[in-house]
Structures are given as C-alpha cells and as structure tokens.
XYZ file of C-alpha atoms in Angstrom:
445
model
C -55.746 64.721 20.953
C -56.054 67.512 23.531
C -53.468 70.374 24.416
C -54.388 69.586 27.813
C -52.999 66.393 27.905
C -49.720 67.386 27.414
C -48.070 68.739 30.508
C -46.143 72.293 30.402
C -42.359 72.126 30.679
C -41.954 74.278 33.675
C -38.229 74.490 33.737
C -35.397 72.664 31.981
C -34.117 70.459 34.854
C -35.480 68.765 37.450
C -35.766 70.218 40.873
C -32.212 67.871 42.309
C -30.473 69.230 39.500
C -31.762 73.001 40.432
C -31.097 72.183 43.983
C -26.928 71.222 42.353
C -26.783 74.365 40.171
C -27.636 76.393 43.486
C -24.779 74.602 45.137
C -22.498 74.910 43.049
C -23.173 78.608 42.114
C -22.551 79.394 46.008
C -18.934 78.247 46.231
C -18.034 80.351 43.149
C -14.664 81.555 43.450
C -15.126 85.260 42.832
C -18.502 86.703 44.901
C -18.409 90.075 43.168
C -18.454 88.830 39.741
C -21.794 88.414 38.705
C -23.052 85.064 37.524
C -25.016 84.742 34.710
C -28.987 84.441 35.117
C -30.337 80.686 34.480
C -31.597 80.510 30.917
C -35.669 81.113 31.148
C -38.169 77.764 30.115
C -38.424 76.984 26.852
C -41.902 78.150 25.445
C -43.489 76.205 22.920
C -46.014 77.409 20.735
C -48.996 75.184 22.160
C -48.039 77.286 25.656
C -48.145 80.563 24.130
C -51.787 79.650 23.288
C -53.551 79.169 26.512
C -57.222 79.660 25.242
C -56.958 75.987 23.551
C -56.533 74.260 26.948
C -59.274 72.304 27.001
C -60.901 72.323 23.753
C -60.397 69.743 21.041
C -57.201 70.351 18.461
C -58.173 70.572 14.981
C -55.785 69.246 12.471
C -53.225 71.929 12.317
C -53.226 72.123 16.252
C -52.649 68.277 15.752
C -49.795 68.310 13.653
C -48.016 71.093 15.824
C -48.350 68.910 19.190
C -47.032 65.861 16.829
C -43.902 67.979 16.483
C -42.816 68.717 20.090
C -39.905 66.443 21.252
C -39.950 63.279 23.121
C -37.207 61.987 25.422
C -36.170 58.994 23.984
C -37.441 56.896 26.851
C -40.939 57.903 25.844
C -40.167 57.096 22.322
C -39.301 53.385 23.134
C -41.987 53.469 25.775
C -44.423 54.561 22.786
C -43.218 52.095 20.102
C -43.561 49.157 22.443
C -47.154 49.939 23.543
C -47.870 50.252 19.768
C -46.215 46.779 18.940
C -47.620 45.049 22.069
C -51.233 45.954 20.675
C -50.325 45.126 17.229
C -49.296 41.526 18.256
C -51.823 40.913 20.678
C -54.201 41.598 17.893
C -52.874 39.623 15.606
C -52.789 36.813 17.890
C -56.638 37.196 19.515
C -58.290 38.003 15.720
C -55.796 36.908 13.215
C -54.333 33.645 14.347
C -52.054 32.036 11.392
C -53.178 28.611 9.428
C -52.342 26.058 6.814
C -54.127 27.087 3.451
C -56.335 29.408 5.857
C -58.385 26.736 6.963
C -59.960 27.942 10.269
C -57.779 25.858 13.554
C -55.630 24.332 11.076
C -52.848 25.313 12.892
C -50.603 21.964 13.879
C -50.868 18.707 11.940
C -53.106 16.688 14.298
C -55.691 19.019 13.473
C -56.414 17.566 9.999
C -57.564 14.279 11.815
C -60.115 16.446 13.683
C -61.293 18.447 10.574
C -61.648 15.612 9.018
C -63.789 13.988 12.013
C -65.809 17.348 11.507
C -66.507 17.172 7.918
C -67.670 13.658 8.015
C -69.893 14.349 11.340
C -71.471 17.503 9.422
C -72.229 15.407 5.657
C -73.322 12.745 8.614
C -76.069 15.013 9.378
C -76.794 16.305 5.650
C -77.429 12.443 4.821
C -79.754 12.119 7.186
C -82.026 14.857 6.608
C -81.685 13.681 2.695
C -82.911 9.987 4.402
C -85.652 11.451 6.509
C -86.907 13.204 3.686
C -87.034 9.488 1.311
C -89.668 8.572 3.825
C -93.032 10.993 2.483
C -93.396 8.644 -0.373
C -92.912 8.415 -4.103
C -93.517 11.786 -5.641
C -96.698 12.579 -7.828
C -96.032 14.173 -10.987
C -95.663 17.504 -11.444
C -98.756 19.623 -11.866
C -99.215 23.535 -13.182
C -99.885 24.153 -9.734
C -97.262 22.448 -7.556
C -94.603 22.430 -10.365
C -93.128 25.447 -8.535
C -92.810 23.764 -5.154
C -91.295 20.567 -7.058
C -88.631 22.635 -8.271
C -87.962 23.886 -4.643
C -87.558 20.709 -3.780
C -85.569 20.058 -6.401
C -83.200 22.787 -5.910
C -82.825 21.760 -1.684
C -81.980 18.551 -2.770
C -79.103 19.658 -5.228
C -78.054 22.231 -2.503
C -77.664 19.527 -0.337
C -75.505 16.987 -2.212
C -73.787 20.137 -3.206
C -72.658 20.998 0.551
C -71.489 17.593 1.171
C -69.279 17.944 -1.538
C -68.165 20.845 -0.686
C -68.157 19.820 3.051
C -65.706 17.042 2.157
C -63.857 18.515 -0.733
C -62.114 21.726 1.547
C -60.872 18.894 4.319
C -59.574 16.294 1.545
C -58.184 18.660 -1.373
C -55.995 20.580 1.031
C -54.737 17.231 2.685
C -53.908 15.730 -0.842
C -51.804 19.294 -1.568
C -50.220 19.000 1.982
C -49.092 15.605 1.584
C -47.404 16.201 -1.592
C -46.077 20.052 -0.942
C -45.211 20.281 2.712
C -41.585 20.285 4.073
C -42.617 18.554 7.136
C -43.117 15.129 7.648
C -45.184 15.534 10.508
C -47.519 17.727 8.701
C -47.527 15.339 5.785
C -48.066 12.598 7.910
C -51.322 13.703 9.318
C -52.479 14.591 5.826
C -52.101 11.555 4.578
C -53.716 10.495 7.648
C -57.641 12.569 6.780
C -56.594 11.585 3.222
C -56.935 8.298 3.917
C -60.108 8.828 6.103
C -61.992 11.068 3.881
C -61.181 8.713 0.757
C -62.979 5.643 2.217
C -66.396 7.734 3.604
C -66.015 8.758 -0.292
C -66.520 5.700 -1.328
C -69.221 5.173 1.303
C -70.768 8.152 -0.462
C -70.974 7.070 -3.867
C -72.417 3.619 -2.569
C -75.103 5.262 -0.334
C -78.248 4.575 -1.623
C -80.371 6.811 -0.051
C -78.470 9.871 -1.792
C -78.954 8.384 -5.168
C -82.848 7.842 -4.426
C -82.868 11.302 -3.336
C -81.590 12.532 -6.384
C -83.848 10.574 -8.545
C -86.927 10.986 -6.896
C -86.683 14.792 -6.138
C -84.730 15.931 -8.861
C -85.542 13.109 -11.759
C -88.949 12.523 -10.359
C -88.012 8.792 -10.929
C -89.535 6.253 -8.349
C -87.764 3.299 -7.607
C -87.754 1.190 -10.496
C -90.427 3.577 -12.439
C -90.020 5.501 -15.766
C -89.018 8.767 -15.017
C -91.135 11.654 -15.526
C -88.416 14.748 -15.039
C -88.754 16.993 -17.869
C -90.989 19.440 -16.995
C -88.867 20.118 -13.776
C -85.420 19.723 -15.574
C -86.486 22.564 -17.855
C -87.321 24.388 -14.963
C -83.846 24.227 -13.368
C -81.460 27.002 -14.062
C -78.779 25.612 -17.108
C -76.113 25.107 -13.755
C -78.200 23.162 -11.653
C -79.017 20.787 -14.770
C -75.554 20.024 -15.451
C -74.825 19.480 -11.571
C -77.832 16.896 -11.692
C -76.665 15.158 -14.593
C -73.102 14.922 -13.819
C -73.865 13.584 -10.266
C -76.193 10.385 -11.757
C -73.057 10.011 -13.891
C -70.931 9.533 -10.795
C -73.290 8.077 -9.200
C -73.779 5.402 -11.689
C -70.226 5.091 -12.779
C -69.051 4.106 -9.232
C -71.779 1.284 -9.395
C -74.405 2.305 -7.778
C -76.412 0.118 -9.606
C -74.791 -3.182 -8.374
C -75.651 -5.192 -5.494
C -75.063 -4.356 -1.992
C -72.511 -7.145 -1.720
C -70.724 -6.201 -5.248
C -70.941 -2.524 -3.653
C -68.743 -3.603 -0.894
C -66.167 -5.277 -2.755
C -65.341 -2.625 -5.519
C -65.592 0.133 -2.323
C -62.871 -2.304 -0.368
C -60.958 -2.285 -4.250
C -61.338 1.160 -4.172
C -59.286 1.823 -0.745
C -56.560 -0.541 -1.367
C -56.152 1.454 -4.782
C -55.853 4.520 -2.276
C -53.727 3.470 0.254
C -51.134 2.204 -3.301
C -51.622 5.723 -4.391
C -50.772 7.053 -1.588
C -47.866 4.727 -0.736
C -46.352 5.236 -4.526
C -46.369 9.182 -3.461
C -45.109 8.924 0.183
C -41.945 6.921 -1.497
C -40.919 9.394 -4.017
C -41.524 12.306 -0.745
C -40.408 10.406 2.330
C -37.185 8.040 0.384
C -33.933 9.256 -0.993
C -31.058 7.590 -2.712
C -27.467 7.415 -2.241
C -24.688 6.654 -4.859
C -21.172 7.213 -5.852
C -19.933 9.347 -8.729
C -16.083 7.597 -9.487
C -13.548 9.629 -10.670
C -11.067 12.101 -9.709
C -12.540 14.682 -12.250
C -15.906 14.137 -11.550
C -15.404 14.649 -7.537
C -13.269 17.767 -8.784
C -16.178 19.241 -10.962
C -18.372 18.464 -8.020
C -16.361 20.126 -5.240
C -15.866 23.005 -7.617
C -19.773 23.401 -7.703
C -20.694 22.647 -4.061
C -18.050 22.909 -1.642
C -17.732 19.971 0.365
C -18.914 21.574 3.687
C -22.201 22.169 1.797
C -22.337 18.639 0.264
C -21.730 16.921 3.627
C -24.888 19.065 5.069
C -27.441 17.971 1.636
C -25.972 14.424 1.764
C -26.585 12.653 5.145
C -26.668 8.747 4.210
C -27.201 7.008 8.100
C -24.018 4.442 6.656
C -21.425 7.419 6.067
C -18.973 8.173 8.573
C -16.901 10.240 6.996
C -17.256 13.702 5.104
C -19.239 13.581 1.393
C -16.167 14.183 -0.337
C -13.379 11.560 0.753
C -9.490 12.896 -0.419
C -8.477 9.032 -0.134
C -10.131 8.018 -2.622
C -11.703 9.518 -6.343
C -15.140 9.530 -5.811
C -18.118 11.300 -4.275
C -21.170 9.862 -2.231
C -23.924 11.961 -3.653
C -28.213 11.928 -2.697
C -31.098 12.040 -4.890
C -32.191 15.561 -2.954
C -33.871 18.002 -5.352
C -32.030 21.154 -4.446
C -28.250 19.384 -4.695
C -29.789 17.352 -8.414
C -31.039 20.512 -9.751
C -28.079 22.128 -8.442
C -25.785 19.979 -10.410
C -27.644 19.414 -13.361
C -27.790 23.584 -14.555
C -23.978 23.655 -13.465
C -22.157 20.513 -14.320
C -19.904 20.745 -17.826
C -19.368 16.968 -18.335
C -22.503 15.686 -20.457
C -21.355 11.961 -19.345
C -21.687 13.384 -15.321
C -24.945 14.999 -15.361
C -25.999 11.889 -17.623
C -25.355 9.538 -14.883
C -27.091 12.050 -12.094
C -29.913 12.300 -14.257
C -30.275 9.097 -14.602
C -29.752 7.595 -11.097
C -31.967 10.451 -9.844
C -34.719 9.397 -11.956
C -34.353 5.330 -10.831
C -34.267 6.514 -7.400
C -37.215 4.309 -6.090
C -36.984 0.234 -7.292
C -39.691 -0.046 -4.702
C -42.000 1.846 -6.054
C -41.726 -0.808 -8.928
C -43.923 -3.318 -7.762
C -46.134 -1.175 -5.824
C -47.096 0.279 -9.466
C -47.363 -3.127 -10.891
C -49.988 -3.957 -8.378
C -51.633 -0.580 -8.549
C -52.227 -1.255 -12.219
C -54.023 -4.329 -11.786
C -56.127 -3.570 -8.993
C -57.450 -0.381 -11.308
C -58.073 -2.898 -13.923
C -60.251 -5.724 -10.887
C -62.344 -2.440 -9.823
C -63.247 -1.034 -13.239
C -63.132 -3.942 -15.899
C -64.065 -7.184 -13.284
C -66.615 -5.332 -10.670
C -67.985 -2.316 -12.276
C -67.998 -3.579 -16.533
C -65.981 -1.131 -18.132
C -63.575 -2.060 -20.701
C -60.456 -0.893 -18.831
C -59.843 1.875 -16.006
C -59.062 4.352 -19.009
C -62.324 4.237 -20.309
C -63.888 4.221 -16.806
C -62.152 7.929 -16.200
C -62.995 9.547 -18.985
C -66.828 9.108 -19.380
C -66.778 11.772 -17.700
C -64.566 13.798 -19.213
C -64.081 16.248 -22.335
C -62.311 13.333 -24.417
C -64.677 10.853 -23.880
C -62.474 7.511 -24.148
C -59.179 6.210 -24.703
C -59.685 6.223 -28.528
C -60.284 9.914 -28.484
C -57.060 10.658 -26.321
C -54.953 8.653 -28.757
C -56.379 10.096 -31.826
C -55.766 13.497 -30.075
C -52.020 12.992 -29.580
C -51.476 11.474 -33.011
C -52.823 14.727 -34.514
C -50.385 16.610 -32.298
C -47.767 14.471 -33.496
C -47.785 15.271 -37.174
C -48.517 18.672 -36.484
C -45.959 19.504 -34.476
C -42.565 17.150 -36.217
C -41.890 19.513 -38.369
C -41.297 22.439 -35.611
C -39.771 19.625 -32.761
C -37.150 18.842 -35.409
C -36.071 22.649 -36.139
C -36.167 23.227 -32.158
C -33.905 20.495 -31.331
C -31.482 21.233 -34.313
C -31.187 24.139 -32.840
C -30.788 23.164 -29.138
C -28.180 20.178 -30.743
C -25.839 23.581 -32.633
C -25.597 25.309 -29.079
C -24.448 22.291 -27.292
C -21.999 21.936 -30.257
C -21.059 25.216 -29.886
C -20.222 24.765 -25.628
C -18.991 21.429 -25.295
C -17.877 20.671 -28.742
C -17.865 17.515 -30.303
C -20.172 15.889 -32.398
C -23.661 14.879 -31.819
C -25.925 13.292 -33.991
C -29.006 14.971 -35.639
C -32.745 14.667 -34.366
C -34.105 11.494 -36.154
C-alpha cells in the first residue's frame, strides 16, 4: 500500500457546499459583527509526512493509513468488492459436490460417472488382453526374475485400478441411495448402482483378467502346474495378499465354470441385485399410515406434537381432513422416522408406544415376499450354479470367520459369557421403569 494512493483531504466540504456557506455568510444580519473564520482542513498524520509520497509503507506506515476513516459508502463499496471476489472464486476453483466426487454436482451425473468408470476399466482390460497375446511365460531365471516381478507388479497395479476405478463410482452410489433426502438423487444412484453391479459381474467372469493374473503373477499357463514361488517371494507381503485374495474372488464367483454356466449365475447374480435393491428402495421410498384409537391416546399425542405439526409429518394422499380429527377419538399417524422417534422417547403409556413400535416395525408386508424370493435366489447362485453348501458359506471363505459353523460357535460363546451381565442390566433397566410408570413387570427370564 502506498501513501500516494490515498488522496489529501483538501477541505471539509465540497466546493457546492463552500459555494452555500459563502451565500449564506453574505446575507448575515449584522455586517459589522465579525463572523467566525471557517475551521482549517483536517491534517492527518500521513499529510504531515510528505517525504513518504511515493515510497513503499512499511508496516507501521501500513497500519496508520488502515486507521484513517472511510465514508460509509466506501465501506459498503469495499466489502462488496471483497465478497464479489470471494464468491466468484469459490464458484470458478471450488465448485460444491456430492461426497467430493469431481462434477458430481446434480443426480444425472452418477449415470455419466458411471459411463466413465466403465469406459476407463474398458481400456485397462484391454491392455491386460493385449498383453495375454506374447505367449505363455518361461520360468523365472536369476537373470530375468527381476523383470518378472515388474511384470508382476503392472499386472496387480492394474487389476488394482479397476477396482478402484469402479469402487469410487459404485460405493458412493450404494451410500447415496440409502442416505440421501432426495429422491431424485437416490434415484439416479440406484440407477449407476444398478449399472456398475452387472459390469461387476462381467468382471469376475472375464477370463482374460483371470489369465492375466495367473500367468503374470502365478506364472501358471493355461492348464499347467504353476511355477510362482520364486516370484511370490519376491512380492512385497501387500502385493501377495492382494494376489491371493483376488484368485479367491476370482474363483469363488466361478470362474472356473463354463462360459454358458458363467452366464447364468452372472444373470442370478443381477436379479439378486435388482431384489436388493428393491427390498432397500421400499423401506426408503414407502411409508405407512394407521390409526391410534382412543381419546387418551390422541390426547397424549396432541400433547407431544401439536396437531399443526402432525398434519405437516403425516400427509396420507386419502386424508382430507387435519391429522388429529375432534369428531372422533383417534389419530391417523405415519411410519416417518422423525414423528416415530419423536413419540417413542416422549410417550408415557407403555401400551401406546408398544403399538407404534410395533406397527412401525411391520411397516412394509411387501417387502415380505420380495425377501422370500431373495433368499432363494442366493441359495440357486451359490448352492445350484457355483457348489457351495449354502450362500453363508459362499460369503465367508473369504472372511475372518471362515464358515457358518465358526459364526455360530462365536455367538454361543458370547452367549454364556455375557447372561450373567444381560440379566443384572435388564434388572436394572426393569426397577427404573418400575420406579416411572409403576406397576409390576416381570423379571428377565
């Protein structure tokens, strides 16, 4: 900041309002009285100082020139420069998006990202394909067992980024669906959901990424022993448990079956998808209406959420009149979250929020036989076309507990370790509603 940039006050007015004074100082009513003088300009320090016009202000000269006044049209002037920059910015460098996914900014856009994703892997695939074509690879010797495990590591890199490729589009779709307010926005993730989850399974049944793997990583030919210890060893402890845990996928989603039985458990696999997904968009996209009976029960209600409130959460497409009707005893209530929450931590009557619990928790009777055929197509794809036992011990040969047999050993243990302190806990819990509503109750069993 330079002095020189600041203008000198010359004089306190303007030269009209001079021109006024002068005016009006003429018609005074007594000539021979003297008038007083005009006060002189104010001088301000930075004035008194005329040998730092034009030179640069060091800090102290800085802070003095931040001190002179500003007319408050300069003021407001200043400020809205300042906030015009600030926002255009923000707009040019720092636009706002979902989960801060670049040009995720409106919901159509998770079609397109998705498009992306599956164009990029598209290309990744390729070069994995192009690369299946110099031949079965010789084994390793001292001299070219560095440049195997090159390979080796470009080839994990590469399966890696489709993963990850795939896994930032899908992963924020699956939280969007299940999390976001709108339904427009959960509507076109469920949308790339969809999409991404069948070029999944396309993944898992693509051949050429499995013969990449083997042949580059397990230095196993097609159909030949394999011959992959000298370059496992060689692999860094993360990239061996990335290569072993992708021929476990690999294999697991049958990648050892025919083309044809390929097909059919990948065509299982997406109508087990789309029941997932329509099992999750019911308990999102449906809500339930009852009646609570009972003048006491509309009373407690009313007390808790007055009835211009109730008529705003409760908005049943039937209902023509307000939530709370004072012809007759009862109340139209909704499964909403907010208003069942709402009434469950405030309602006294154990038989009220009884019957809201429970009607809020058998909100969805169509969800009933969407589950009933969800659990037998799991069963077709991983007992009938891939030749595990049952779809539990198909998810968890993967996992830390191994099998179904290890789970249910695991919560038996829990169980007798944990009665003892469940009982006391729930004694407890059974004295303090003794204590508030009174009554009796019976003891933990």
């Amino acid at each position: 900041l330079r002095p020189s940039s600041l203008q000198p006050i010359r004089r306190p007015y303007s030269a009209n309002a001079a021109a006024s004074i002068s005016r009006l100082t003429s018609f005074a009513p007594s000539a021979s009285k003297p008038q007083p003088p005009l006060p002189p300009p104010r001088q301000y320090p930075w004035q008194q100082q005329p040998q730092l016009r034009g030179t640069v202000a060091t800090l102290s000269e800085c802070h003095l020139h931040s001190l002179l006044p500003l007319s408050s049209r300069r003021r407001r002037r200043h400020r809205r420069r300042h906030r015009d920059r600030e926002n255009s910015s923000s707009a040019a460098g720092r636009r706002p998006t979902l989960f801060q996914l670049p040009d995720l900014s409106h919901p159509s856009d998770f079609l397109r990202l998705a498009q992306t994703a599956i164009s990029e892997c598209n290309s990744i695939r390729r070069d994995l394909a192009s690369s299946l074509s110099d031949g079965v690879s010789p084994p390793p010797s001292s001299s070219s067992l560095r440049t195997t495990i090159q390979r080796a590591k470009r080839t994990l890199h590469s399966l890696d980024q489709i993963s990850n490729v795939v896994c930032t589009v899908i992963d924020a779709a699956e939280l969007c669906r299940s999390v976001h307010a709108s339904p427009l926005w959960r509507r076109g993730a469920a949308d790339a959901f969809g999409m991404l989850s069948d070029y999944i399974g396309s993944l898992n049944a693509d051949e050429n990424l499995y013969r990449s793997l083997m042949r580059f990583v397990f230095l196993e030919s097609d159909g030949g022993p394999e011959k992959d210890g000298d370059v496992l060893e060689g692999l860094p402890p993360a990239y061996r448990r990335m290569a072993h845990a992708m021929r476990r996928e690999f294999e697991r989603d049958g990648i050892h079956l025919s083309y044809d039985r390929r097909e059919e458990a990948r065509e299982t696999n997406n109508a087990i998808v789309g029941l997932e997904s329509l099992f999750s968009n019911n308990i999102t996209e449906k809500t339930k209406y009852y009646d609570v009976v009972g003048k006491e029960n509309a009373d407690e209600i009313e007390r808790i959420v007055p009835p211009s409130v109730l008529g705003k959460l409760v908005r049943h497409p039937a209902l023509h009149r307000t939530a709370i009707d004072p012809a007759a005893p009862s109340v139209t209530l909704s499964t909403d979250p907010l208003l069942t929450n709402t009434l469950l931590a405030h309602v006294h009557s154990p038989s009220l929020r009884r019957e809201i619990y429970l009607e809020s928790h058998t909100s969805l009777p169509e969800n009933l036989p969407v589950l009933d055929s969800l659990v037998k197509l799991r069963h077709v794809h991983s007992a009938d076309l891939l030749g595990y036992p049952s779809y539990a011990h198909r998810v968890l040969t993967d996992r830390m507990a191994g099998s179904p047999e290890n789970v249910r050993g695991f919560l038996n243990r829990m169980e007798e370790r944990c009665r003892g302190v469940y009982r006391m806990e729930m004694e407890t819990v059974l004295n303090a509603k003794r204590y508030v509503e009174g009554g009796g109750f019976a003891g933990v069993s």
